Coordinates of C-alpha atoms (C1' of nucleotides) in Angstrom, one line a residue:
Chain R
M1 CA -26.5 2.1 -10.6
E2 CA -24.4 -0.3 -8.6
D3 CA -20.8 0.1 -7.6
I4 CA -18.3 -2.7 -8.0
V5 CA -18.5 -3.8 -4.4
A6 CA -22.2 -4.2 -4.6
Q7 CA -21.7 -6.5 -7.6
V8 CA -19.1 -8.5 -5.7
M9 CA -21.5 -8.8 -2.8
R10 CA -24.3 -10.2 -5.0
Q11 CA -21.8 -12.7 -6.4
W12 CA -20.9 -13.9 -3.0
E13 CA -24.6 -14.0 -2.0
R14 CA -25.3 -16.4 -4.8
I15 CA -22.4 -18.7 -3.8
H16 CA -22.8 -18.6 -0.1
P17 CA -26.3 -17.4 0.8
E18 CA -25.9 -18.3 4.4
L19 CA -22.9 -16.0 5.0
D20 CA -23.1 -12.6 6.6
I21 CA -21.2 -10.5 4.1
T22 CA -22.1 -7.1 5.5
P23 CA -18.5 -6.3 6.5
I24 CA -17.6 -6.2 2.8
A25 CA -20.0 -3.3 2.4
V26 CA -17.8 -1.1 4.6
I27 CA -14.3 -2.7 4.4
G28 CA -14.4 -3.7 0.8
R29 CA -15.6 -0.2 -0.3
L30 CA -13.0 1.5 1.9
N31 CA -10.2 -0.6 0.3
R32 CA -11.5 0.0 -3.2
C33 CA -12.0 3.8 -2.7
V34 CA -8.4 4.2 -1.4
L35 CA -7.0 2.1 -4.2
L36 CA -8.7 4.3 -6.7
L37 CA -7.8 7.5 -4.9
Q38 CA -4.1 6.6 -4.4
Q39 CA -3.5 6.3 -8.1
A40 CA -5.3 9.5 -8.8
A41 CA -5.0 11.8 -5.9
D42 CA -1.2 11.9 -5.7
A43 CA -0.6 13.3 -9.2
P44 CA 0.4 16.8 -8.0
L45 CA 2.9 15.3 -5.6
R46 CA 4.5 13.2 -8.2
E47 CA 5.0 16.2 -10.4
H48 CA 7.2 17.6 -7.6
G49 CA 9.1 14.3 -7.2
L50 CA 7.5 13.5 -3.9
T51 CA 5.7 10.4 -2.7
R52 CA 2.7 10.6 -0.4
P53 CA 4.6 9.5 2.7
E54 CA 7.4 12.1 2.0
F55 CA 4.7 14.8 1.6
D56 CA 3.2 13.6 4.9
I57 CA 6.5 14.2 6.7
L58 CA 6.8 17.8 5.3
G59 CA 3.2 18.4 6.2
T60 CA 3.7 17.1 9.7
L61 CA 6.6 19.4 10.3
R62 CA 4.7 22.3 8.9
R63 CA 1.4 21.8 10.7
L64 CA 3.1 21.2 14.1
D65 CA 5.3 24.1 13.3
R66 CA 8.3 22.9 15.4
E67 CA 11.2 20.5 15.3
L68 CA 10.5 16.8 15.6
T69 CA 12.6 13.8 16.2
P70 CA 12.5 10.8 13.9
S71 CA 10.5 8.8 16.4
Q72 CA 7.9 11.5 16.7
I73 CA 7.6 11.7 13.0
A74 CA 7.2 7.9 12.8
K75 CA 4.3 8.1 15.3
E76 CA 2.7 11.1 13.6
T77 CA 2.9 9.6 10.1
F78 CA 2.1 6.1 11.3
A79 CA 5.3 4.7 9.7
S80 CA 8.1 2.4 10.9
G81 CA 11.3 3.9 12.1
A82 CA 13.2 2.4 9.2
A83 CA 10.9 4.0 6.7
V84 CA 11.3 7.4 8.4
T85 CA 15.1 7.1 8.2
K86 CA 15.0 6.5 4.5
R87 CA 12.5 9.3 3.8
V88 CA 14.3 11.8 5.9
R89 CA 17.6 11.0 4.2
F90 CA 15.9 11.7 0.9
L91 CA 14.4 14.9 2.1
E92 CA 17.7 16.0 3.5
E93 CA 19.4 15.3 0.2
R94 CA 16.9 17.5 -1.5
E95 CA 17.5 20.1 1.3
L96 CA 13.9 20.3 2.2
V97 CA 14.6 19.2 5.8
S98 CA 17.6 19.8 8.1
R99 CA 18.9 18.0 11.1
R100 CA 20.2 19.3 14.4
P101 CA 21.7 17.1 17.1
D102 CA 20.2 17.1 20.6
D103 CA 22.3 18.9 23.3
R104 CA 21.7 16.4 26.0
D105 CA 21.0 13.0 24.3
R106 CA 23.3 12.2 21.4
R107 CA 21.1 9.5 20.1
V108 CA 18.5 12.0 19.2
S109 CA 18.3 14.4 16.4
H110 CA 15.8 17.2 15.7
L111 CA 14.4 17.7 12.2
A112 CA 13.0 20.9 10.8
L113 CA 11.9 22.2 7.5
T114 CA 14.4 24.3 5.6
E115 CA 13.3 27.6 4.0
Q116 CA 13.0 25.6 0.8
G117 CA 11.0 22.9 2.4
R118 CA 8.6 25.4 3.9
L119 CA 8.1 27.1 0.6
L120 CA 7.5 23.8 -1.2
I121 CA 4.9 22.6 1.3
D122 CA 3.1 25.9 1.3
R123 CA 2.9 25.9 -2.4
L124 CA 2.1 22.2 -2.8
L125 CA -0.6 21.9 -0.1
P126 CA -3.2 24.2 -1.7
E127 CA -2.5 22.6 -5.0
Q128 CA -3.0 19.1 -3.6
L129 CA -6.1 20.1 -1.7
G130 CA -7.5 21.7 -4.8
Y131 CA -6.9 18.6 -6.7
E132 CA -8.5 16.4 -4.1
G133 CA -11.5 18.8 -3.9
A134 CA -12.0 18.5 -7.6
L135 CA -12.1 14.7 -7.3
L136 CA -14.8 14.9 -4.7
E137 CA -16.8 17.8 -6.2
A138 CA -19.3 15.6 -7.9
M139 CA -20.5 14.7 -4.4
A140 CA -22.8 17.2 -2.7
P141 CA -21.0 19.0 0.2
E142 CA -23.6 17.9 2.8
R143 CA -23.1 14.3 1.6
Q144 CA -19.4 14.8 2.0
G145 CA -20.0 16.1 5.4
E146 CA -22.1 13.0 6.4
L147 CA -19.4 10.7 5.0
A148 CA -16.7 12.6 6.9
G149 CA -18.7 12.3 10.1
L150 CA -19.2 8.6 9.8
L151 CA -15.6 8.0 8.8
G152 CA -14.6 9.9 11.9
E153 CA -16.8 7.7 14.0
L154 CA -15.2 4.6 12.5
L155 CA -11.7 6.0 12.8
L156 CA -12.2 6.8 16.5
L157 CA -13.5 3.3 17.1
L158 CA -10.5 1.8 15.2
E159 CA -8.0 4.0 17.0
G160 CA -9.5 2.9 20.3
R161 CA -9.6 -0.8 19.4
L162 CA -6.3 -1.0 17.6
G163 CA -4.9 1.5 20.1
V164 CA -2.4 4.0 18.7
R165 CA -2.1 7.0 20.9
Q166 CA 0.4 9.7 20.6
P167 CA 1.3 11.4 24.0
Chain S
M1 CA -13.9 13.1 21.4
E2 CA -11.9 13.9 18.4
D3 CA -10.3 11.5 15.9
I4 CA -6.7 12.1 14.7
V5 CA -7.7 13.6 11.5
A6 CA -9.8 16.2 13.2
Q7 CA -6.8 17.2 15.2
V8 CA -4.7 17.5 12.1
M9 CA -7.3 19.7 10.5
R10 CA -7.4 22.0 13.4
Q11 CA -3.6 22.3 13.2
W12 CA -3.7 23.2 9.6
E13 CA -6.5 25.7 10.3
R14 CA -4.2 27.5 12.7
I15 CA -1.4 27.6 10.2
H16 CA -3.4 28.4 7.0
P17 CA -6.8 29.8 8.1
E18 CA -7.5 30.8 4.5
L19 CA -7.2 27.3 3.1
D20 CA -10.2 25.1 2.3
I21 CA -9.1 21.9 4.0
T22 CA -12.4 20.0 3.8
P23 CA -11.0 17.4 1.3
I24 CA -8.9 16.1 4.3
A25 CA -12.1 15.3 6.2
V26 CA -12.9 12.6 3.7
I27 CA -9.6 11.7 2.0
G28 CA -7.5 11.9 5.1
R29 CA -9.9 9.8 7.1
L30 CA -10.2 7.2 4.3
N31 CA -6.4 6.8 4.2
R32 CA -6.1 6.6 7.9
C33 CA -8.9 4.1 8.3
V34 CA -7.5 1.8 5.6
L35 CA -4.0 2.0 7.1
L36 CA -5.3 0.9 10.5
L37 CA -7.5 -1.7 9.0
Q38 CA -4.8 -3.2 6.8
Q39 CA -2.6 -3.9 9.7
A40 CA -5.4 -5.5 11.7
A41 CA -7.9 -7.0 9.4
D42 CA -5.6 -9.3 7.5
A43 CA -4.5 -11.3 10.6
P44 CA -6.6 -14.4 9.7
L45 CA -5.1 -14.5 6.2
R46 CA -1.6 -14.2 7.4
E47 CA -2.1 -17.2 9.6
H48 CA -2.8 -19.2 6.5
G49 CA 0.2 -17.8 4.8
L50 CA -1.7 -15.6 2.4
T51 CA -1.5 -11.9 1.6
R52 CA -4.6 -9.9 0.9
P53 CA -4.0 -9.7 -2.9
E54 CA -3.5 -13.5 -3.0
F55 CA -6.7 -14.0 -1.1
D56 CA -8.4 -11.6 -3.5
I57 CA -7.4 -13.9 -6.4
L58 CA -8.8 -17.0 -4.7
G59 CA -12.0 -15.0 -3.8
T60 CA -12.4 -13.8 -7.4
L61 CA -12.1 -17.3 -8.8
R62 CA -14.6 -18.5 -6.2
R63 CA -17.3 -15.9 -6.5
L64 CA -17.3 -15.8 -10.3
D65 CA -17.2 -19.6 -10.2
R66 CA -15.5 -20.1 -13.5
E67 CA -12.1 -20.1 -15.1
L68 CA -10.4 -16.8 -15.6
T69 CA -7.4 -15.7 -17.6
P70 CA -4.6 -13.8 -16.0
S71 CA -5.7 -10.6 -17.6
Q72 CA -9.3 -11.0 -16.4
I73 CA -7.9 -11.5 -12.9
A74 CA -5.8 -8.4 -13.2
K75 CA -8.8 -6.4 -14.1
E76 CA -11.0 -7.9 -11.4
T77 CA -8.5 -7.5 -8.7
F78 CA -7.3 -4.1 -10.0
A79 CA -3.7 -5.3 -10.2
S80 CA -1.0 -5.1 -12.8
G81 CA -0.3 -8.1 -15.1
A82 CA 3.1 -8.6 -13.6
A83 CA 1.7 -8.7 -10.1
V84 CA -0.8 -11.3 -11.2
T85 CA 1.9 -13.5 -12.7
K86 CA 3.8 -13.6 -9.5
R87 CA 0.8 -14.2 -7.3
V88 CA -0.5 -16.9 -9.5
R89 CA 2.8 -18.6 -9.6
F90 CA 2.8 -18.7 -5.8
L91 CA -0.7 -20.0 -5.7
E92 CA 0.1 -22.7 -8.3
E93 CA 3.1 -23.8 -6.2
R94 CA 0.8 -24.2 -3.2
E95 CA -1.6 -26.1 -5.5
L96 CA -4.4 -23.8 -4.8
V97 CA -4.8 -22.8 -8.4
S98 CA -4.4 -24.8 -11.6
R99 CA -3.7 -23.7 -15.2
R100 CA -5.1 -25.0 -18.4
P101 CA -3.9 -23.8 -21.9
D102 CA -6.4 -22.3 -24.3
D103 CA -7.4 -24.5 -27.2
R104 CA -7.4 -21.8 -29.9
D105 CA -5.0 -19.1 -28.6
R106 CA -1.7 -20.3 -27.2
R107 CA -0.9 -17.0 -25.5
V108 CA -3.8 -17.5 -23.2
S109 CA -4.2 -19.7 -20.1
H110 CA -7.2 -20.4 -18.0
L111 CA -6.9 -20.5 -14.2
A112 CA -9.2 -22.3 -11.8
L113 CA -9.3 -23.2 -8.2
T114 CA -8.1 -26.7 -7.3
E115 CA -10.1 -28.7 -4.9
Q116 CA -7.7 -27.6 -2.2
G117 CA -8.0 -24.0 -3.2
R118 CA -11.8 -24.1 -3.0
L119 CA -11.7 -25.7 0.4
L120 CA -9.3 -23.1 1.6
I121 CA -11.3 -20.1 0.5
D122 CA -14.5 -21.6 1.7
R123 CA -13.0 -22.1 5.2
L124 CA -11.1 -18.8 5.2
L125 CA -13.8 -16.5 4.0
P126 CA -16.2 -16.9 6.9
E127 CA -13.3 -16.6 9.3
Q128 CA -12.1 -13.4 7.6
L129 CA -15.6 -11.9 7.5
G130 CA -16.2 -12.8 11.1
Y131 CA -13.0 -11.1 12.1
E132 CA -13.8 -8.0 10.1
G133 CA -17.3 -8.0 11.6
A134 CA -15.9 -8.0 15.1
L135 CA -13.7 -5.0 14.3
L136 CA -16.8 -3.1 13.2
E137 CA -19.2 -4.3 15.8
A138 CA -18.8 -1.3 18.1
M139 CA -20.5 0.7 15.3
A140 CA -24.3 0.4 15.3
P141 CA -25.5 -1.6 12.3
E142 CA -27.6 1.3 10.9
R143 CA -24.6 3.6 11.1
Q144 CA -22.6 0.9 9.2
G145 CA -25.3 0.9 6.7
E146 CA -25.3 4.7 6.2
L147 CA -21.5 4.6 5.9
A148 CA -21.6 1.8 3.4
G149 CA -24.2 3.8 1.4
L150 CA -22.1 6.9 1.3
L151 CA -19.0 5.0 0.4
G152 CA -20.9 3.3 -2.4
E153 CA -21.9 6.8 -3.7
L154 CA -18.2 7.9 -3.5
L155 CA -17.0 4.7 -5.1
L156 CA -19.4 5.0 -8.0
L157 CA -18.3 8.6 -8.5
L158 CA -14.6 7.7 -8.5
E159 CA -15.2 4.7 -10.8
G160 CA -16.9 7.0 -13.3
R161 CA -14.3 9.7 -13.0
L162 CA -11.2 7.5 -12.9
G163 CA -12.9 5.2 -15.3
V164 CA -12.2 1.5 -14.8
R165 CA -14.9 -0.7 -16.3
Q166 CA -14.7 -4.4 -16.8
P167 CA -16.4 -5.7 -19.9
Chain J
dT1 C1' 3.0 -16.7 -48.0
dC2 C1' 5.1 -13.0 -45.5
dC3 C1' 4.8 -8.9 -43.0
dC4 C1' 2.8 -5.8 -39.7
dT5 C1' 0.5 -4.5 -35.8
dA6 C1' -1.9 -5.7 -31.7
dT7 C1' -2.6 -8.6 -27.7
dA8 C1' -1.5 -11.9 -23.6
dT9 C1' 1.8 -13.0 -20.6
dT10 C1' 6.3 -13.3 -18.5
dT11 C1' 10.8 -11.6 -17.3
dT12 C1' 14.0 -8.1 -15.8
dA13 C1' 15.7 -4.3 -13.3
dC14 C1' 14.8 -1.5 -9.9
dA15 C1' 12.3 1.3 -6.2
dG16 C1' 10.0 1.0 -1.8
dA17 C1' 8.6 -1.3 2.5
dT18 C1' 9.4 -4.1 6.6
dA19 C1' 11.3 -7.0 10.4
dA20 C1' 15.1 -8.1 12.7
dA21 C1' 19.7 -7.1 13.9
dA22 C1' 23.1 -3.8 14.9
dC23 C1' 24.7 0.3 16.9
dA24 C1' 25.0 4.2 20.0
dC25 C1' 23.8 6.1 23.9
dC26 C1' 21.3 7.2 28.4
dA27 C1' 20.2 6.4 33.3
dG28 C1' 19.8 4.0 37.4
dG29 C1' 21.6 0.6 40.6
dT30 C1' 25.6 -1.4 42.7
Chain T
dA1 C1' 33.4 3.5 37.9
dC2 C1' 31.0 -0.4 35.9
dC3 C1' 27.2 -3.1 34.6
dT4 C1' 22.5 -3.6 32.9
dG5 C1' 18.3 -2.8 30.7
dG6 C1' 16.0 0.3 27.9
dT7 C1' 15.5 3.7 24.1
dG8 C1' 16.4 6.2 19.6
dT9 C1' 18.1 5.5 15.2
dT10 C1' 20.2 3.2 11.4
dT11 C1' 21.6 -0.8 8.7
dT12 C1' 20.8 -5.2 6.6
dA13 C1' 18.5 -8.8 4.4
dT14 C1' 14.6 -9.7 2.2
dC15 C1' 10.2 -9.3 0.0
dT16 C1' 6.6 -7.1 -3.0
dG17 C1' 5.2 -4.2 -6.6
dT18 C1' 5.9 -1.8 -10.8
dA19 C1' 7.4 -0.1 -15.4
dA20 C1' 9.5 -1.3 -19.3
dA21 C1' 11.4 -4.7 -22.2
dA22 C1' 11.1 -9.3 -23.9
dT23 C1' 8.6 -13.2 -25.6
dA24 C1' 5.2 -15.6 -28.0
dT25 C1' 1.3 -15.6 -30.7
dA26 C1' -2.8 -14.1 -33.3
dG27 C1' -4.9 -12.2 -37.3
dG28 C1' -5.5 -9.2 -41.2
dG29 C1' -3.8 -7.4 -45.4
dA30 C1' -0.1 -6.9 -49.4

DNA sequence: TCCCTATATTTTACAGATAAAACACCAGGT
DNA sequence: ACCTGGTGTTTTATCTGTAAAATATAGGGA
């Protein structure tokens, strides 16, 4: 059986036989997979009133297990500064994250999980991972491994080429 | 060398050694790849004043090579009806797409590429594909093929599970 | 015919994202 | 001490996307 992107590729082939459409095989499928996943995979988060980027901020603070400034969070979560400002304000209002001013530099603040925030992420993460695992379970583990490996290769390449390094 | 997601996984491992974090290997990398690609891969489109979803509508009309109703476009491009309404209005204003009322059912309209629209997509598609190809070229073609195959497998699985079929 | 329900599309109201500007502050040179 | 250029963060204006309501119409049955 053929996936949607294969059908699309055959349609293009018919219209423009001279064109090299192989990039679609990778990029088209990536886009489509993520589109499908985004709508499905974030269900557990939504039940807790969180969006994926907000969850990412909590996760980042938890896994690095230390205070972070807004700019560090922006780099880690690959978001704009403005987006971080909004999300952090929301997380502060929900008392999942707290803010401490820097001693030396008064432009800077340091963000940390509150007790509540840590409890939430520690409860939510296994739930989220379990849910994602269930979505993937129809694919054999060794195939998942191959896929992960190739995606890692691609990601490394894109990171190098599009160049985003955190110090 | 390790990609970002591998680092993230090791961080989680340290914090929660008991947790099965393998879903991150696939889903985390998918998300990150698409994030990086979206910012880079749509550059040629932006130069022509188009967003990716608008480009997708033009592409859909071109590759199916016939008139489509707004709902058919919504299904094909995996977008909401409201989003299609807006994008089509924009494309009509730019005279890339034209609209014809249905003879029998006056709720329905049929959309088609204008001459201008067809010229644009036929010029833009090779440019876009070339650009995407260049982003991928550091990956050996047979590795790209393996990746495409595994993504197809995943996509088929997600399509089945999350169930979106076009008639 | 007149109603009722279903369908195709658009409009409305609002949430979320971004770029650019604004703001606040630091640090080094004069 | 006073500029000056740079950095960290927030605000503003604006745009895009969505859900839900509104609109318009079809088509079948009482």
